[in-house]
Amino acid sequence: MRIGLIGLGRIGAFHAGTLSTIDAIDSLVVTDILPERVRQVADRHGAEGVGSVGELLAAGIDGVVVAAGTDLHAPLILACAEAGVPTLCEKPVASDAAAGAALLRRLAGNDVPVMMGFQRRYDVAMAAVKAAVDAGELGRLTTVRSTTMDPEPPSRDYIAGSGGLYRDCGVHDFDIVRWVTGQEAVEVYATGSDRGAPFFAEVGDVDTATAVITFADGTLGVVSNTRYNGRGYDVRLEVHGSADSIAAGIDPKWPMRDATPGAAGADPQPHRFFMDRFADAFRIEFETFLDVAAGKQPSPCTVADGLEADWIAEACIRSAAEHRPVRIDEVRIR
Ligand SMILES: NC(=O)c1ccc[n+]([C@@H]2O[C@H](COP(=O)([O-])OP(=O)(O)OC[C@H]3O[C@@H](n4cnc5c(N)ncnc54)[C@H](O)[C@@H]3O)[C@@H](O)[C@H]2O)c1
């Protein structure tokens, strides 16, 4: 297959490396607004570099991966869908949920498949957690806990365009707790704290946050995020039920020290960031997308599905600002 890649920054350059090693991809066409990045990635991975999104969409591609900044997701998804090209777009759907809802309205009647890139759904341990929940092994769910602790913050420019911690980072957790429980969130109570670099306050963001989520069936969710987890990249999904408990992310490279006297020492090289922690999940996500693009299966995470996580983020932002529980219906725009 011939696949396009738009955006060659931190994650796009990494995705180029993965895409270029997938056997089913015969040729990779890449673009970025920075010609130097196009040259570098094309040279490194034997890809074809082109100067614009328009050129890329006209290059006879079977599918496209969007890895440009969050503010470009909605317009690029629309452009790709209108060009008839199946699309896998990095999370989140848009800069805010209102922009995502506007995109959804614009896509009405267009059946070109779009898949949102929430790679945790393809992590083998997280998929095993979901299979256990679906099989009823946990009994009645009581608590689901999702944690994303980044080792260090991205750049000021990235934070400024990211939409903030809930929309940019927490959105992974909001997606995975919906997915694993099969339940919709009805209410959140969130709070944030900022003691990090000055730019967080300058752009109105926080560096650490926690959200408590109430799901429709009464299951409670707890989401923890920070941009400053010195020990490493800590991503965990823990589900407790009346019959059993199960977790993903408590593996040998989990960046945590066990204080039990005599406990084995922690791995000196714990998970560093999304590139190592989710390398296999990204590959499986891309292979799934190739099947979607080839018409072999429907999109496993549509724009509408991905957008639900954005509404939870919007409710968290309002909850933290107003210091009160916020129902998802208060923020949702149809
Ligand atoms: N799934 C994950 O775990 C994960 C991790 C990191 C980032 N992301 C997402 O990936 C996206 C990109 O993040 P990043 O950290 O790589 O950002 P980045 O700023 O490093 O890269 C963005 C790239 O897009 C390019 N770009 C800007 N406008 C463009 C245009 N019109 N056409 C083509 N290219 C254009 C920029 O020049 C830059 O190279 C964000 O939406 C972010 O939310 C996802």
Short mmCIF file of N, CA and C in Angstrom, two decimals, residues 175-287:
data_model
loop_
_atom_site.label_atom_id
_atom_site.label_comp_id
_atom_site.label_asym_id
_atom_site.label_seq_id
_atom_site.Cartn_x
_atom_site.Cartn_y
_atom_site.Cartn_z
N ASP A 175 -10.37 8.40 27.15
CA ASP A 175 -10.73 7.43 26.11
C ASP A 175 -10.63 6.00 26.65
N ILE A 176 -9.55 5.70 27.35
CA ILE A 176 -9.34 4.29 27.74
C ILE A 176 -10.33 3.85 28.82
N VAL A 177 -10.74 4.77 29.72
CA VAL A 177 -11.69 4.34 30.75
C VAL A 177 -13.08 4.11 30.15
N ARG A 178 -13.46 4.92 29.16
CA ARG A 178 -14.73 4.66 28.45
C ARG A 178 -14.67 3.31 27.74
N TRP A 179 -13.54 3.11 27.05
CA TRP A 179 -13.37 1.90 26.23
C TRP A 179 -13.38 0.64 27.09
N VAL A 180 -12.66 0.70 28.20
CA VAL A 180 -12.52 -0.53 28.99
C VAL A 180 -13.80 -0.85 29.76
N THR A 181 -14.52 0.18 30.21
CA THR A 181 -15.75 -0.09 30.97
C THR A 181 -16.94 -0.30 30.06
N GLY A 182 -16.86 0.25 28.83
CA GLY A 182 -18.03 0.22 27.95
C GLY A 182 -19.13 1.13 28.45
N GLN A 183 -18.77 2.07 29.32
CA GLN A 183 -19.74 2.98 29.95
C GLN A 183 -19.46 4.41 29.54
N GLU A 184 -20.52 5.23 29.53
CA GLU A 184 -20.33 6.66 29.28
C GLU A 184 -20.19 7.40 30.61
N ALA A 185 -19.31 8.41 30.63
CA ALA A 185 -19.18 9.27 31.80
C ALA A 185 -20.39 10.18 31.88
N VAL A 186 -20.90 10.40 33.11
CA VAL A 186 -22.02 11.35 33.26
C VAL A 186 -21.60 12.59 34.03
N GLU A 187 -20.58 12.48 34.89
CA GLU A 187 -20.18 13.63 35.71
C GLU A 187 -18.71 13.52 36.07
N VAL A 188 -18.04 14.70 36.19
CA VAL A 188 -16.63 14.70 36.61
C VAL A 188 -16.45 15.74 37.72
N TYR A 189 -15.41 15.49 38.49
CA TYR A 189 -14.97 16.46 39.50
C TYR A 189 -13.46 16.51 39.37
N ALA A 190 -12.92 17.64 38.92
CA ALA A 190 -11.49 17.70 38.60
C ALA A 190 -10.80 18.85 39.31
N THR A 191 -9.54 18.66 39.58
CA THR A 191 -8.75 19.76 40.13
C THR A 191 -7.33 19.68 39.57
N GLY A 192 -6.70 20.85 39.44
CA GLY A 192 -5.35 20.89 38.87
C GLY A 192 -4.44 21.72 39.74
N SER A 193 -3.14 21.53 39.51
CA SER A 193 -2.15 22.25 40.30
C SER A 193 -1.00 22.64 39.38
N ASP A 194 -0.43 23.80 39.61
CA ASP A 194 0.68 24.24 38.77
C ASP A 194 1.84 24.75 39.61
N ARG A 195 2.90 23.94 39.65
CA ARG A 195 4.13 24.37 40.31
C ARG A 195 5.32 24.11 39.38
N GLY A 196 5.03 24.08 38.06
CA GLY A 196 6.06 23.74 37.09
C GLY A 196 6.66 24.98 36.44
N ALA A 197 7.10 24.82 35.21
CA ALA A 197 7.72 25.92 34.47
C ALA A 197 6.74 27.09 34.37
N PRO A 198 7.24 28.34 34.33
CA PRO A 198 6.36 29.51 34.28
C PRO A 198 5.39 29.49 33.10
N PHE A 199 5.77 28.80 32.01
CA PHE A 199 4.89 28.88 30.83
C PHE A 199 3.54 28.21 31.04
N PHE A 200 3.43 27.30 32.01
CA PHE A 200 2.11 26.69 32.26
C PHE A 200 1.11 27.78 32.67
N ALA A 201 1.53 28.62 33.64
CA ALA A 201 0.63 29.70 34.09
C ALA A 201 0.41 30.71 32.96
N GLU A 202 1.46 30.98 32.20
CA GLU A 202 1.34 31.98 31.12
C GLU A 202 0.27 31.59 30.10
N VAL A 203 0.14 30.28 29.85
CA VAL A 203 -0.87 29.87 28.85
C VAL A 203 -2.14 29.35 29.52
N GLY A 204 -2.24 29.52 30.85
CA GLY A 204 -3.47 29.12 31.55
C GLY A 204 -3.62 27.63 31.74
N ASP A 205 -2.51 26.92 31.80
CA ASP A 205 -2.57 25.46 31.94
C ASP A 205 -2.09 25.05 33.34
N VAL A 206 -2.24 23.77 33.66
CA VAL A 206 -1.73 23.20 34.91
C VAL A 206 -0.73 22.09 34.55
N ASP A 207 0.13 21.71 35.50
CA ASP A 207 1.10 20.65 35.18
C ASP A 207 0.71 19.32 35.80
N THR A 208 -0.27 19.35 36.71
CA THR A 208 -0.69 18.12 37.40
C THR A 208 -2.21 18.21 37.60
N ALA A 209 -2.91 17.10 37.43
CA ALA A 209 -4.36 17.13 37.60
C ALA A 209 -4.89 15.76 38.00
N THR A 210 -6.02 15.78 38.66
CA THR A 210 -6.75 14.55 38.97
C THR A 210 -8.23 14.78 38.68
N ALA A 211 -8.86 13.78 38.12
CA ALA A 211 -10.30 13.86 37.85
C ALA A 211 -10.99 12.62 38.39
N VAL A 212 -12.11 12.83 39.04
CA VAL A 212 -12.97 11.73 39.47
C VAL A 212 -14.16 11.70 38.51
N ILE A 213 -14.40 10.52 37.93
CA ILE A 213 -15.47 10.39 36.92
C ILE A 213 -16.54 9.43 37.44
N THR A 214 -17.79 9.83 37.31
CA THR A 214 -18.89 8.90 37.60
C THR A 214 -19.47 8.41 36.27
N PHE A 215 -19.51 7.10 36.12
CA PHE A 215 -20.05 6.52 34.89
C PHE A 215 -21.54 6.21 35.06
N ALA A 216 -22.19 5.99 33.93
CA ALA A 216 -23.66 5.82 33.93
C ALA A 216 -24.11 4.69 34.86
N ASP A 217 -23.31 3.62 34.97
CA ASP A 217 -23.73 2.49 35.82
C ASP A 217 -23.25 2.61 37.26
N GLY A 218 -22.63 3.76 37.61
CA GLY A 218 -22.17 3.96 38.98
C GLY A 218 -20.71 3.60 39.22
N THR A 219 -20.05 3.00 38.22
CA THR A 219 -18.60 2.77 38.35
C THR A 219 -17.91 4.12 38.51
N LEU A 220 -16.88 4.16 39.37
CA LEU A 220 -16.14 5.41 39.54
C LEU A 220 -14.78 5.30 38.86
N GLY A 221 -14.38 6.39 38.22
CA GLY A 221 -13.07 6.45 37.56
C GLY A 221 -12.20 7.49 38.24
N VAL A 222 -10.90 7.21 38.28
CA VAL A 222 -9.94 8.18 38.80
C VAL A 222 -8.84 8.33 37.77
N VAL A 223 -8.64 9.55 37.30
CA VAL A 223 -7.60 9.81 36.30
C VAL A 223 -6.55 10.73 36.91
N SER A 224 -5.28 10.32 36.81
CA SER A 224 -4.17 11.12 37.35
C SER A 224 -3.21 11.48 36.23
N ASN A 225 -2.85 12.75 36.16
CA ASN A 225 -1.91 13.22 35.14
C ASN A 225 -0.87 14.16 35.74
N THR A 226 0.36 14.05 35.24
CA THR A 226 1.35 15.09 35.54
C THR A 226 2.32 15.20 34.38
N ARG A 227 2.95 16.35 34.27
CA ARG A 227 4.02 16.55 33.29
C ARG A 227 5.39 16.34 33.92
N TYR A 228 5.44 16.04 35.21
CA TYR A 228 6.74 15.96 35.91
C TYR A 228 6.83 14.68 36.73
N ASN A 229 7.08 13.56 36.09
CA ASN A 229 7.27 12.31 36.82
C ASN A 229 8.71 11.85 36.61
N GLY A 230 9.58 12.29 37.51
CA GLY A 230 11.03 12.13 37.31
C GLY A 230 11.49 10.71 37.06
N ARG A 231 10.79 9.72 37.60
CA ARG A 231 11.25 8.33 37.46
C ARG A 231 11.01 7.77 36.06
N GLY A 232 10.09 8.35 35.31
CA GLY A 232 9.86 7.83 33.95
C GLY A 232 8.42 8.02 33.51
N TYR A 233 8.06 7.32 32.44
CA TYR A 233 6.72 7.46 31.82
C TYR A 233 5.82 6.39 32.41
N ASP A 234 4.92 6.81 33.26
CA ASP A 234 4.08 5.88 34.00
C ASP A 234 2.67 5.91 33.44
N VAL A 235 2.32 4.88 32.69
CA VAL A 235 0.96 4.77 32.14
C VAL A 235 0.38 3.45 32.63
N ARG A 236 -0.69 3.55 33.36
CA ARG A 236 -1.32 2.38 33.98
C ARG A 236 -2.82 2.41 33.78
N LEU A 237 -3.40 1.24 33.68
CA LEU A 237 -4.86 1.10 33.67
C LEU A 237 -5.19 0.01 34.69
N GLU A 238 -5.96 0.36 35.72
CA GLU A 238 -6.28 -0.60 36.77
C GLU A 238 -7.80 -0.68 36.90
N VAL A 239 -8.32 -1.90 36.89
CA VAL A 239 -9.77 -2.07 37.01
C VAL A 239 -10.07 -3.02 38.16
N HIS A 240 -10.95 -2.56 39.05
CA HIS A 240 -11.34 -3.36 40.21
C HIS A 240 -12.81 -3.72 40.09
N GLY A 241 -13.12 -4.96 40.48
CA GLY A 241 -14.51 -5.39 40.47
C GLY A 241 -14.83 -6.23 41.69
N SER A 242 -16.10 -6.61 41.80
CA SER A 242 -16.52 -7.38 42.98
C SER A 242 -15.87 -8.77 43.00
N ALA A 243 -15.39 -9.25 41.83
CA ALA A 243 -14.83 -10.61 41.79
C ALA A 243 -13.31 -10.64 41.58
N ASP A 244 -12.74 -9.60 41.00
CA ASP A 244 -11.30 -9.66 40.69
C ASP A 244 -10.80 -8.26 40.34
N SER A 245 -9.48 -8.13 40.29
CA SER A 245 -8.85 -6.86 39.88
C SER A 245 -7.78 -7.18 38.84
N ILE A 246 -7.58 -6.24 37.92
CA ILE A 246 -6.60 -6.49 36.85
C ILE A 246 -5.96 -5.16 36.45
N ALA A 247 -4.71 -5.22 36.02
CA ALA A 247 -4.01 -3.97 35.67
C ALA A 247 -3.14 -4.17 34.45
N ALA A 248 -2.94 -3.08 33.71
CA ALA A 248 -1.94 -3.03 32.63
C ALA A 248 -0.98 -1.91 32.99
N GLY A 249 0.30 -2.13 32.79
CA GLY A 249 1.28 -1.08 33.07
C GLY A 249 2.13 -1.34 34.30
N ILE A 250 1.77 -2.40 35.06
CA ILE A 250 2.59 -2.76 36.23
C ILE A 250 3.53 -3.86 35.75
N ASP A 251 4.39 -3.50 34.82
CA ASP A 251 5.29 -4.47 34.22
C ASP A 251 6.70 -4.21 34.76
N PRO A 252 7.70 -5.01 34.36
CA PRO A 252 9.04 -4.84 34.95
C PRO A 252 9.63 -3.44 34.72
N LYS A 253 9.17 -2.73 33.73
CA LYS A 253 9.72 -1.39 33.47
C LYS A 253 8.84 -0.27 34.04
N TRP A 254 7.91 -0.63 34.86
CA TRP A 254 7.06 0.35 35.54
C TRP A 254 7.95 1.29 36.36
N PRO A 255 7.85 2.59 36.15
CA PRO A 255 8.73 3.52 36.87
C PRO A 255 8.24 3.79 38.30
N MET A 256 8.44 2.82 39.15
CA MET A 256 7.97 2.92 40.54
C MET A 256 8.92 2.11 41.42
N ARG A 257 9.25 2.63 42.60
CA ARG A 257 10.07 1.87 43.55
C ARG A 257 9.17 1.24 44.59
N ASP A 258 9.38 -0.03 44.85
CA ASP A 258 8.62 -0.74 45.88
C ASP A 258 9.35 -0.56 47.21
N ALA A 259 8.68 0.03 48.18
CA ALA A 259 9.32 0.35 49.47
C ALA A 259 9.31 -0.83 50.44
N THR A 260 8.73 -1.97 50.03
CA THR A 260 8.71 -3.12 50.92
C THR A 260 10.14 -3.56 51.23
N PRO A 261 10.51 -3.69 52.50
CA PRO A 261 11.87 -4.14 52.80
C PRO A 261 12.17 -5.47 52.09
N GLY A 262 13.31 -5.54 51.42
CA GLY A 262 13.70 -6.77 50.74
C GLY A 262 13.12 -6.92 49.33
N ALA A 263 12.29 -5.97 48.90
CA ALA A 263 11.70 -6.07 47.56
C ALA A 263 12.80 -5.91 46.50
N ALA A 264 12.58 -6.57 45.35
CA ALA A 264 13.55 -6.45 44.25
C ALA A 264 13.67 -4.97 43.86
N GLY A 265 14.87 -4.56 43.49
CA GLY A 265 15.09 -3.16 43.09
C GLY A 265 14.34 -2.84 41.82
N ALA A 266 14.03 -1.57 41.64
CA ALA A 266 13.32 -1.14 40.42
C ALA A 266 14.27 -1.23 39.23
N ASP A 267 13.69 -1.41 38.03
CA ASP A 267 14.48 -1.46 36.80
C ASP A 267 15.24 -0.14 36.65
N PRO A 268 16.56 -0.20 36.44
CA PRO A 268 17.32 1.05 36.29
C PRO A 268 16.97 1.81 35.01
N GLN A 269 16.33 1.13 34.07
CA GLN A 269 15.92 1.81 32.83
C GLN A 269 14.41 1.63 32.62
N PRO A 270 13.61 2.33 33.43
CA PRO A 270 12.16 2.19 33.30
C PRO A 270 11.67 2.81 31.99
N HIS A 271 10.36 2.68 31.71
CA HIS A 271 9.78 3.31 30.51
C HIS A 271 10.16 4.78 30.52
N ARG A 272 10.64 5.26 29.35
CA ARG A 272 11.06 6.67 29.27
C ARG A 272 9.94 7.56 28.76
N PHE A 273 9.30 7.15 27.67
CA PHE A 273 8.24 8.01 27.11
C PHE A 273 7.38 7.18 26.15
N PHE A 274 6.49 7.85 25.43
CA PHE A 274 5.55 7.09 24.60
C PHE A 274 6.26 6.30 23.51
N MET A 275 7.44 6.78 23.08
CA MET A 275 8.12 6.09 21.97
C MET A 275 8.52 4.66 22.36
N ASP A 276 9.06 4.46 23.56
CA ASP A 276 9.42 3.09 23.94
C ASP A 276 8.21 2.35 24.53
N ARG A 277 7.43 3.05 25.37
CA ARG A 277 6.32 2.38 26.06
C ARG A 277 5.29 1.83 25.07
N PHE A 278 5.04 2.58 23.99
CA PHE A 278 3.95 2.18 23.09
C PHE A 278 4.42 1.82 21.68
N ALA A 279 5.72 1.48 21.54
CA ALA A 279 6.23 1.16 20.20
C ALA A 279 5.40 0.05 19.55
N ASP A 280 5.12 -1.02 20.29
CA ASP A 280 4.37 -2.15 19.72
C ASP A 280 2.91 -1.75 19.46
N ALA A 281 2.34 -0.95 20.38
CA ALA A 281 0.93 -0.54 20.21
C ALA A 281 0.77 0.32 18.96
N PHE A 282 1.72 1.22 18.72
CA PHE A 282 1.62 2.06 17.51
C PHE A 282 1.67 1.17 16.26
N ARG A 283 2.53 0.17 16.27
CA ARG A 283 2.64 -0.73 15.10
C ARG A 283 1.30 -1.44 14.87
N ILE A 284 0.72 -1.95 15.94
CA ILE A 284 -0.57 -2.66 15.80
C ILE A 284 -1.66 -1.68 15.34
N GLU A 285 -1.59 -0.44 15.88
CA GLU A 285 -2.57 0.59 15.47
C GLU A 285 -2.45 0.82 13.95
N PHE A 286 -1.22 0.94 13.45
CA PHE A 286 -1.03 1.18 12.01
C PHE A 286 -1.52 -0.02 11.19
N GLU A 287 -1.21 -1.23 11.67
CA GLU A 287 -1.65 -2.41 10.92
C GLU A 287 -3.18 -2.48 10.89
#
